[in-house]
Coordinates of C-alpha atoms (C1' of nucleotides) in Angstrom, one line a residue:
Chain A
M25 CA -29.6 35.1 24.6
T26 CA -25.8 34.9 24.8
E27 CA -23.5 35.4 21.9
D28 CA -23.5 32.5 19.4
S29 CA -19.7 32.5 19.2
D30 CA -19.4 30.8 22.6
W31 CA -21.9 28.1 21.8
V32 CA -19.6 25.4 23.0
E33 CA -19.8 26.6 26.5
R34 CA -23.5 25.9 26.5
F35 CA -23.1 22.3 25.8
P36 CA -22.9 20.4 29.0
G37 CA -21.0 17.6 27.4
L38 CA -18.5 19.8 25.6
S39 CA -17.6 22.2 28.5
R40 CA -14.8 20.0 29.5
L41 CA -12.9 20.3 26.3
D42 CA -9.5 21.9 26.6
L43 CA -9.1 25.3 25.2
P44 CA -7.6 24.7 21.8
T45 CA -10.3 22.1 21.0
K46 CA -13.0 24.6 22.0
Q47 CA -11.3 27.2 19.7
L48 CA -11.1 24.7 16.9
L49 CA -14.8 23.9 17.2
T50 CA -15.7 27.6 17.4
K51 CA -13.5 28.7 14.5
R52 CA -14.4 25.9 12.1
S53 CA -18.2 25.9 12.7
T54 CA -20.9 28.1 11.4
I55 CA -24.1 29.0 12.8
V56 CA -27.1 28.1 10.8
R57 CA -30.8 28.8 11.2
V58 CA -33.4 26.4 9.8
P59 CA -37.1 27.4 9.4
K60 CA -39.9 25.4 11.0
N61 CA -41.0 22.2 9.2
T62 CA -37.8 22.1 7.1
M63 CA -36.4 18.6 6.4
V64 CA -32.9 18.8 8.0
F65 CA -32.0 15.4 6.7
G66 CA -33.8 12.6 5.0
P67 CA -34.0 10.3 1.9
G68 CA -31.8 12.1 -0.8
K69 CA -30.8 14.7 1.6
S70 CA -27.5 13.8 3.4
P71 CA -26.1 16.8 5.2
E72 CA -22.6 17.9 4.7
N73 CA -22.2 18.9 8.3
M74 CA -22.7 17.5 11.7
L75 CA -25.1 19.7 13.5
F76 CA -25.0 20.8 17.2
L77 CA -28.4 22.0 18.2
L78 CA -28.4 25.4 20.1
D79 CA -32.2 26.0 19.9
G80 CA -35.2 24.2 18.9
T81 CA -35.9 20.5 18.3
V82 CA -35.5 18.2 15.4
R83 CA -38.1 15.3 15.1
V84 CA -36.7 12.1 13.7
Q85 CA -39.3 9.9 12.2
Q86 CA -39.6 7.0 9.8
V87 CA -41.8 6.3 6.9
S88 CA -42.5 2.6 6.5
E89 CA -42.8 0.7 3.2
T90 CA -46.3 0.1 4.3
G91 CA -47.0 3.9 4.5
H92 CA -47.1 4.0 8.2
Q93 CA -45.2 6.5 10.2
I94 CA -43.6 6.5 13.6
V95 CA -41.6 9.1 15.6
L96 CA -38.3 7.6 16.6
Y97 CA -36.9 10.3 18.8
R98 CA -36.2 14.0 19.2
I99 CA -33.0 15.9 19.1
E100 CA -33.2 18.7 21.7
A101 CA -31.0 21.8 22.3
G102 CA -27.7 20.7 23.7
Q103 CA -27.6 17.5 21.7
S104 CA -26.1 16.8 18.3
C105 CA -27.3 15.1 15.1
V106 CA -23.9 13.3 14.8
L107 CA -25.2 9.8 15.1
T108 CA -28.2 10.1 13.0
T109 CA -26.2 11.9 10.2
A110 CA -23.4 9.4 10.4
C111 CA -25.9 6.6 10.3
L112 CA -27.8 7.9 7.4
L113 CA -24.7 8.7 5.4
A114 CA -23.4 5.2 5.8
Y115 CA -26.7 3.4 4.8
D116 CA -28.7 5.0 2.0
D117 CA -31.5 2.6 2.1
Y118 CA -32.7 4.3 5.2
S119 CA -36.2 5.8 5.4
A120 CA -35.8 8.1 8.4
E121 CA -36.0 11.9 8.1
G122 CA -35.3 14.7 10.5
I123 CA -37.7 17.7 10.6
A124 CA -37.3 20.9 12.4
E125 CA -40.2 21.1 14.8
S126 CA -39.6 24.8 15.4
V127 CA -37.1 27.3 14.2
V128 CA -33.8 25.6 14.8
K129 CA -30.4 27.3 15.4
A130 CA -27.4 25.1 15.2
A131 CA -23.6 24.9 14.8
A132 CA -22.6 23.1 11.6
V133 CA -19.3 21.3 11.9
P134 CA -17.6 19.9 8.8
R135 CA -17.0 16.1 8.8
E136 CA -13.2 16.6 8.6
V137 CA -13.3 18.7 11.6
F138 CA -15.4 16.3 13.4
D139 CA -13.1 13.5 12.6
D140 CA -10.1 15.5 13.8
L141 CA -11.8 16.2 17.0
V142 CA -12.6 12.6 17.7
A143 CA -9.1 11.8 17.1
G144 CA -7.5 14.5 19.0
S145 CA -9.7 15.0 22.1
K146 CA -10.7 12.4 24.7
P147 CA -13.5 14.5 26.1
F148 CA -14.9 14.9 22.7
R149 CA -14.7 11.1 22.1
D150 CA -16.6 10.6 25.4
F151 CA -19.2 13.1 24.3
V152 CA -19.8 11.3 21.0
F153 CA -19.9 7.8 22.6
A154 CA -22.2 9.0 25.4
A155 CA -24.6 10.3 22.8
F156 CA -24.4 7.1 20.8
S157 CA -25.0 5.0 24.0
K158 CA -27.9 7.2 25.1
R159 CA -29.5 6.8 21.6
L160 CA -29.1 3.0 21.6
T161 CA -30.5 2.5 25.0
D162 CA -33.4 4.8 24.3
L163 CA -34.1 2.8 21.1
F164 CA -34.0 -0.4 23.2
L165 CA -36.6 1.1 25.5
M166 CA -38.7 2.2 22.6
I167 CA -38.8 -1.3 21.2
D168 CA -39.8 -2.6 24.4
E169 CA -42.7 -0.1 24.6
V170 CA -43.9 -0.6 21.1
A171 CA -43.9 -4.4 21.5
F172 CA -45.3 -4.7 24.9
Q173 CA -46.9 -1.6 26.3
R174 CA -50.6 -1.0 26.1
V175 CA -51.7 1.9 23.9
D176 CA -53.6 3.7 26.7
V177 CA -50.4 3.8 28.9
R178 CA -48.2 5.1 26.1
L179 CA -50.7 7.6 25.1
A180 CA -50.9 9.0 28.7
D181 CA -47.2 9.1 28.8
K182 CA -46.9 10.9 25.6
L183 CA -49.5 13.6 26.4
I184 CA -47.7 14.3 29.6
K185 CA -44.3 14.5 27.7
L186 CA -45.6 16.6 24.9
S187 CA -47.3 19.0 27.3
S188 CA -44.0 19.9 28.9
G189 CA -45.9 21.1 32.0
A190 CA -48.4 23.1 30.0
D191 CA -52.1 22.8 30.4
S192 CA -52.8 21.8 26.8
V193 CA -51.1 20.1 23.9
S194 CA -51.7 21.5 20.3
T195 CA -51.9 18.4 18.1
T196 CA -54.2 16.2 16.2
H197 CA -55.3 12.7 16.6
Q198 CA -53.4 11.9 13.5
K199 CA -50.1 13.4 14.9
L200 CA -50.6 11.5 18.1
S201 CA -51.0 8.3 16.2
V202 CA -47.6 8.9 14.4
E203 CA -46.0 9.6 17.8
L204 CA -47.0 6.1 19.0
G205 CA -46.9 4.3 15.6
T206 CA -50.6 3.4 15.8
A207 CA -53.9 4.3 14.0
R208 CA -55.7 7.4 14.3
E209 CA -58.9 5.5 15.2
V210 CA -57.2 4.1 18.1
I211 CA -56.1 7.4 19.4
S212 CA -59.6 8.9 18.9
R213 CA -61.1 6.0 21.0
Q214 CA -58.5 6.3 23.7
L215 CA -58.9 10.0 24.0
Q216 CA -62.6 9.6 24.3
E217 CA -62.1 7.2 27.1
F218 CA -59.8 9.6 28.9
Q219 CA -62.3 12.4 28.3
R220 CA -65.1 10.2 29.6
R221 CA -63.0 9.7 32.8
G222 CA -62.6 13.5 33.0
W223 CA -58.9 13.4 32.5
I224 CA -58.8 15.6 29.6
E225 CA -60.8 18.0 27.4
Q226 CA -60.8 17.8 23.6
A227 CA -61.1 20.6 21.1
R228 CA -60.2 20.4 17.3
G229 CA -56.4 20.3 17.2
S230 CA -55.8 20.4 20.9
V231 CA -56.0 18.3 24.1
T232 CA -56.3 19.9 27.5
L233 CA -55.0 17.9 30.5
K234 CA -57.5 18.2 33.3
D235 CA -56.2 15.6 35.7
R236 CA -52.4 15.2 35.1
Q237 CA -52.2 13.0 38.2
Q238 CA -54.4 10.3 36.9
L239 CA -52.7 10.3 33.5
Q240 CA -49.3 10.0 35.3
T241 CA -50.6 7.1 37.3
L242 CA -51.6 5.3 34.1
A243 CA -48.4 6.2 32.4
N244 CA -46.5 4.6 35.3
H245 CA -48.2 1.3 34.8
N246 CA -45.0 -0.5 33.8
A247 CA -46.0 -3.9 35.2
Chain B
M29 CA -8.8 -22.7 11.3
T30 CA -6.0 -20.2 11.0
E31 CA -3.8 -19.0 13.7
D32 CA -5.6 -17.0 16.4
S33 CA -2.7 -14.5 16.4
D34 CA -3.6 -13.1 13.0
W35 CA -7.3 -12.5 13.9
V36 CA -7.1 -9.0 12.8
E37 CA -6.7 -10.1 9.1
R38 CA -9.9 -12.0 9.4
F39 CA -12.0 -8.9 10.1
P40 CA -13.1 -7.4 6.8
G41 CA -13.4 -3.9 8.5
L42 CA -9.9 -4.0 10.0
S43 CA -7.8 -5.3 7.2
R44 CA -7.3 -1.6 6.1
L45 CA -5.4 -0.8 9.3
D46 CA -1.8 0.1 8.9
L47 CA 0.8 -2.4 10.2
P48 CA 1.6 -0.7 13.5
T49 CA -2.2 -0.5 14.4
K50 CA -2.7 -4.2 13.6
Q51 CA 0.4 -5.1 15.7
L52 CA -1.0 -3.0 18.6
L53 CA -4.3 -4.8 18.4
T54 CA -2.8 -8.2 18.2
K55 CA -0.2 -7.6 21.0
R56 CA -2.7 -5.9 23.5
S57 CA -5.6 -8.4 22.9
T58 CA -6.1 -11.8 24.3
I59 CA -8.2 -14.6 22.9
V60 CA -11.0 -15.7 25.0
R61 CA -13.3 -18.7 24.8
V62 CA -16.9 -18.4 26.1
P63 CA -19.0 -21.6 26.7
K64 CA -22.5 -21.9 25.1
N65 CA -25.3 -20.1 26.9
T66 CA -23.0 -18.0 29.0
M67 CA -24.1 -14.4 29.7
V68 CA -21.5 -12.3 28.0
F69 CA -22.8 -9.1 29.4
G70 CA -25.9 -8.1 31.2
P71 CA -27.4 -6.4 34.3
G72 CA -24.7 -6.3 36.8
K73 CA -22.2 -7.7 34.4
S74 CA -20.3 -5.0 32.6
P75 CA -17.4 -6.6 30.8
E76 CA -13.9 -5.0 31.3
N77 CA -13.0 -5.4 27.5
M78 CA -14.3 -4.8 24.2
L79 CA -14.9 -8.1 22.4
F80 CA -14.2 -8.8 18.7
L81 CA -16.0 -12.0 17.8
L82 CA -14.0 -14.5 15.8
D83 CA -16.4 -17.5 16.1
G84 CA -19.8 -18.1 17.2
T85 CA -22.8 -15.7 17.8
V86 CA -23.9 -13.5 20.6
R87 CA -27.7 -13.0 21.1
V88 CA -28.7 -9.6 22.5
Q89 CA -32.2 -9.6 24.0
Q90 CA -34.1 -7.6 26.6
V91 CA -36.2 -8.5 29.4
S92 CA -39.1 -5.9 29.8
E93 CA -40.4 -4.8 33.1
T94 CA -43.6 -6.7 32.2
G95 CA -41.6 -9.9 32.0
H96 CA -41.7 -10.0 28.2
Q97 CA -38.6 -10.8 26.3
I98 CA -37.5 -9.8 22.8
V99 CA -34.4 -10.5 20.7
L100 CA -32.9 -7.2 19.6
Y101 CA -30.0 -8.4 17.4
R102 CA -27.2 -10.9 17.1
I103 CA -23.5 -10.3 17.1
E104 CA -21.9 -12.6 14.4
A105 CA -18.2 -13.5 13.8
G106 CA -16.4 -10.5 12.3
Q107 CA -18.3 -8.0 14.3
S108 CA -17.7 -6.4 17.7
C109 CA -19.6 -5.9 20.9
V110 CA -18.1 -2.5 21.1
L111 CA -21.3 -0.4 20.9
T112 CA -23.4 -2.6 23.1
T113 CA -20.6 -2.8 25.6
A114 CA -20.0 1.0 25.6
C115 CA -23.8 1.5 25.6
L116 CA -24.4 -0.7 28.6
L117 CA -21.3 0.7 30.5
A118 CA -22.8 4.3 30.2
Y119 CA -26.3 3.6 31.3
D120 CA -26.7 0.9 34.1
D121 CA -30.6 1.1 34.1
Y122 CA -30.5 -1.0 31.0
S123 CA -32.1 -4.4 30.8
A124 CA -30.4 -5.9 27.8
E125 CA -28.1 -8.9 28.1
G126 CA -25.8 -10.7 25.6
I127 CA -25.8 -14.5 25.6
A128 CA -23.5 -16.8 23.6
E129 CA -25.7 -18.9 21.4
S130 CA -22.8 -21.3 20.7
V131 CA -19.1 -21.6 21.8
V132 CA -17.8 -18.2 21.2
K133 CA -14.2 -17.3 20.5
A134 CA -13.3 -13.6 20.7
A135 CA -10.5 -11.2 21.0
A136 CA -10.7 -9.1 24.1
V137 CA -9.3 -5.6 23.8
P138 CA -8.9 -3.5 27.0
R139 CA -10.8 -0.2 26.9
E140 CA -7.7 2.0 27.1
V141 CA -6.3 0.2 24.0
F142 CA -9.7 0.7 22.2
D143 CA -9.7 4.4 23.1
D144 CA -6.1 4.8 21.8
L145 CA -7.0 3.0 18.5
V146 CA -10.0 5.4 18.0
A147 CA -7.7 8.3 18.5
G148 CA -4.9 7.1 16.4
S149 CA -6.3 5.3 13.5
K150 CA -8.8 6.7 10.9
P151 CA -9.6 3.3 9.5
F152 CA -10.4 2.0 13.0
R153 CA -12.6 5.0 13.6
D154 CA -14.5 4.2 10.4
F155 CA -14.8 0.7 11.5
V156 CA -16.3 1.7 14.7
F157 CA -18.7 4.3 13.3
A158 CA -19.8 2.0 10.5
A159 CA -20.7 -0.6 13.2
F160 CA -22.7 2.0 15.2
S161 CA -24.5 3.1 12.1
K162 CA -25.4 -0.3 10.9
R163 CA -26.8 -1.0 14.4
L164 CA -28.8 2.1 14.4
T165 CA -30.3 1.5 11.0
D166 CA -31.1 -2.1 12.0
L167 CA -32.9 -0.9 15.1
F168 CA -34.9 1.6 13.1
L169 CA -36.0 -1.3 10.7
M170 CA -36.8 -3.4 13.7
I171 CA -39.0 -0.8 15.3
D172 CA -40.7 -0.5 11.9
E173 CA -41.3 -4.2 11.8
V174 CA -42.5 -4.5 15.4
A175 CA -44.9 -1.7 14.9
F176 CA -46.3 -2.3 11.6
Q177 CA -45.5 -5.8 10.2
R178 CA -48.0 -8.6 10.5
V179 CA -46.8 -11.6 12.7
D180 CA -47.2 -14.1 9.9
V181 CA -44.9 -12.2 7.6
R182 CA -42.4 -11.8 10.4
L183 CA -42.5 -15.3 11.4
A184 CA -42.0 -16.6 7.9
D185 CA -39.0 -14.3 7.5
K186 CA -37.6 -15.4 10.9
L187 CA -37.8 -19.0 10.1
I188 CA -35.9 -18.5 6.8
K189 CA -33.2 -16.4 8.5
L190 CA -32.9 -19.0 11.4
S191 CA -32.7 -21.9 9.0
S192 CA -29.6 -20.4 7.4
G193 CA -30.4 -22.5 4.3
A194 CA -30.8 -25.7 6.4
D195 CA -33.9 -27.9 6.1
S196 CA -35.1 -27.4 9.6
V197 CA -34.8 -25.2 12.6
S198 CA -34.4 -26.4 16.1
T199 CA -36.4 -24.2 18.3
T200 CA -39.5 -24.1 20.4
H201 CA -42.6 -22.1 20.0
Q202 CA -41.6 -20.2 23.2
K203 CA -38.3 -19.3 21.7
L204 CA -39.7 -18.1 18.4
S205 CA -42.1 -15.9 20.3
V206 CA -39.1 -14.2 22.0
E207 CA -37.5 -13.7 18.6
L208 CA -40.6 -11.7 17.4
G209 CA -41.6 -10.2 20.8
T210 CA -45.0 -11.8 20.8
A211 CA -46.8 -14.7 22.7
R212 CA -46.3 -18.4 22.4
E213 CA -49.9 -19.0 21.6
V214 CA -49.6 -16.7 18.6
I215 CA -46.7 -18.6 17.2
S216 CA -48.5 -21.9 17.7
R217 CA -51.4 -20.6 15.7
Q218 CA -49.4 -19.2 12.9
L219 CA -47.3 -22.4 12.6
Q220 CA -50.5 -24.4 12.6
E221 CA -51.7 -22.3 9.7
F222 CA -48.3 -22.7 7.8
Q223 CA -48.5 -26.5 8.4
R224 CA -52.0 -26.6 7.1
R225 CA -50.8 -24.9 3.9
G226 CA -48.0 -27.5 3.6
W227 CA -45.3 -25.0 4.1
I228 CA -43.7 -26.6 7.1
E229 CA -43.8 -29.8 9.2
Q230 CA -43.7 -29.6 12.9
A231 CA -42.1 -31.8 15.6
R232 CA -41.5 -31.2 19.3
G233 CA -38.6 -28.7 19.3
S234 CA -38.2 -28.3 15.6
V235 CA -39.7 -26.9 12.5
T236 CA -39.0 -28.3 9.0
L237 CA -39.3 -26.0 6.0
K238 CA -41.2 -27.8 3.2
D239 CA -41.8 -24.9 1.0
R240 CA -39.3 -22.3 1.3
Q241 CA -40.5 -20.4 -1.7
Q242 CA -44.0 -19.8 -0.3
L243 CA -42.4 -18.7 3.0
Q244 CA -40.2 -16.3 1.3
T245 CA -43.1 -14.9 -0.8
L246 CA -45.0 -14.3 2.3
A247 CA -41.9 -12.8 4.0
N248 CA -41.5 -10.4 1.2
H249 CA -44.9 -8.9 1.6
N250 CA -43.6 -5.5 2.7
A251 CA -46.7 -3.5 1.5
Chain C
dG19 C1' -43.6 -47.4 36.0
dA20 C1' -44.0 -42.9 38.7
dT21 C1' -43.1 -38.3 38.7
dG22 C1' -42.1 -33.6 37.3
dT23 C1' -40.9 -30.6 33.5
dT24 C1' -41.0 -29.0 29.0
dT25 C1' -43.7 -28.3 25.0
dG26 C1' -47.6 -27.5 22.4
dG27 C1' -52.9 -27.1 21.8
dT28 C1' -57.5 -24.9 22.8
dG29 C1' -61.3 -21.7 23.7
dA30 C1' -62.9 -17.6 25.5
dC31 C1' -62.2 -13.1 25.7
dA32 C1' -59.8 -8.2 25.5
dT33 C1' -57.2 -5.2 23.0
dT34 C1' -55.6 -3.2 18.8
dG35 C1' -55.6 -2.6 13.8
dT36 C1' -58.2 -2.0 9.3
dC37 C1' -61.7 -0.4 6.3
dA38 C1' -65.4 2.3 4.7
dC39 C1' -67.9 5.6 5.7
dT40 C1' -70.0 10.1 7.9
dG41 C1' -70.2 14.8 9.3
dA42 C1' -68.4 18.7 11.7
dA43 C1' -65.0 22.4 11.8
dC44 C1' -62.1 25.5 9.3
dG45 C1' -60.1 28.4 5.6
dG46 C1' -60.4 30.2 1.7
dT47 C1' -63.3 32.7 -2.3
dG48 C1' -66.7 35.3 -4.7
Chain D
dC11 C1' -72.9 35.8 3.8
dA12 C1' -73.0 31.3 0.8
dC13 C1' -70.0 28.1 -1.5
dC14 C1' -66.4 24.8 -1.8
dG15 C1' -62.5 22.1 -0.6
dT16 C1' -59.7 20.4 3.1
dT17 C1' -58.6 18.9 7.6
dC18 C1' -60.1 16.8 11.6
dA19 C1' -62.8 13.6 14.2
dG20 C1' -66.5 9.9 15.1
dT21 C1' -68.5 5.3 14.2
dG22 C1' -69.6 0.4 13.4
dA23 C1' -68.1 -3.9 11.6
dC24 C1' -64.7 -6.9 11.4
dA25 C1' -59.8 -9.0 11.4
dA26 C1' -55.5 -9.6 13.8
dT27 C1' -53.2 -10.1 17.9
dG28 C1' -52.5 -10.5 23.0
dT29 C1' -54.0 -12.6 27.3
dC30 C1' -55.6 -16.0 30.4
dA31 C1' -56.8 -20.4 32.2
dC32 C1' -56.6 -24.5 31.2
dC33 C1' -55.4 -29.5 29.1
dA34 C1' -52.5 -33.1 27.2
dA35 C1' -48.7 -35.2 25.0
dA36 C1' -43.6 -35.8 25.0
dC37 C1' -39.6 -36.1 27.5
dA38 C1' -36.2 -36.7 31.4
dT39 C1' -35.2 -38.6 35.7
dC40 C1' -35.4 -41.7 39.1

DNA sequence: GATGTTTGGTGACATTGTCACTGAACGGTG
DNA sequence: CACCGTTCAGTGACAATGTCACCAAACATC
């Protein structure tokens, strides 16, 4: 692990900044550590600062008025909470919350500093707008998936993504149902079918991928 | 209709700008008119300019790889295409398109001018970020609806919204199905049920609202 | 009137969501 | 270890929605 003081260099989108801007960011930010399963932001918890994630991931999910839950997206290391933060600050009738999925290390930048940077640095503007754009297009894709994609296809895709190349995924049927915005029973049935086909093995609280190729083929069934 | 040259004043979010900024916007923008049913932006059609809508509405919808369609949102007079534009410029694998639903009059602002404004004017930054935030929260709500809300509730809501207070809505079952991202047959069945209850009357290409109160009650069924 | 297109209706069936349960697996505790 | 409460998963019946293959009426055009 490198020094935290040069965190700006580790952001692909921020490396283009000119030196004074980098120094401003470094000087005016503080490194914070957030324990696992902490709510980073959420109803009644508007953060004072914009976070730039150095380590760990933040899961952004929504609790519907009907009590249902769905995972909207994740903020990974190298990305910032800016848009989510800004968004939630502006409209307090939101229902989304951000939860640290692991220990999270982040650089906290005060809002005034953020505003100054947007005003003063074109590369920083580009970074912010690129992040916004990516988030919007991702949400477009997500709407498309939720509305039109079959559950088995989405589940296969999610299993592969969550595995990150590992052999097994530590999760429950309940958690998987929240990932896809469906019901636990649906996940149970689909996983049974996958198991029947020999694509996975199940244990309490974990799914082992036995045939990643077949899962991938199903996940690619876009048409 | 007032003079087009003072369009900035007619934007609630832009009225706070200082005089030089307003003058810059006015001077460096051109008023454009777009015929009904024109594609304002879309695959292979990245606009050169940021549009600020003075009149009319732009419908933003998505064509899925499966051939399904869904309306994402509308840009009304007083709002700007900025985010959609920026978003689609950045990621060309998008599938969203913007279509003028009526004759649209808009102020076109070149990208460089837009960037200068963001850099130089705090009120303008606030306008832009507020627009982004609103869009994101709206998309969050939409995901929630698509994933968890019943079709009858969503249809009742959509009929009321599309009516804009008028007695009837000129649309087809097919178009309504795209609004909700469902199938035409589903719309046909739901409308039949509404008609059976005396809430609406149907004619080819139009739906007449007979009992707005009942529809509203159903639409409010959030839990 | 003949023809083609758009719009809407219908039945059969597949998929997904909901509800009310059941029991197994796990983590305590005495 | 036995006991107990909690979490996790399985099941069947049924409702809601999506898909498919049609059909028929309304409309536009010639």
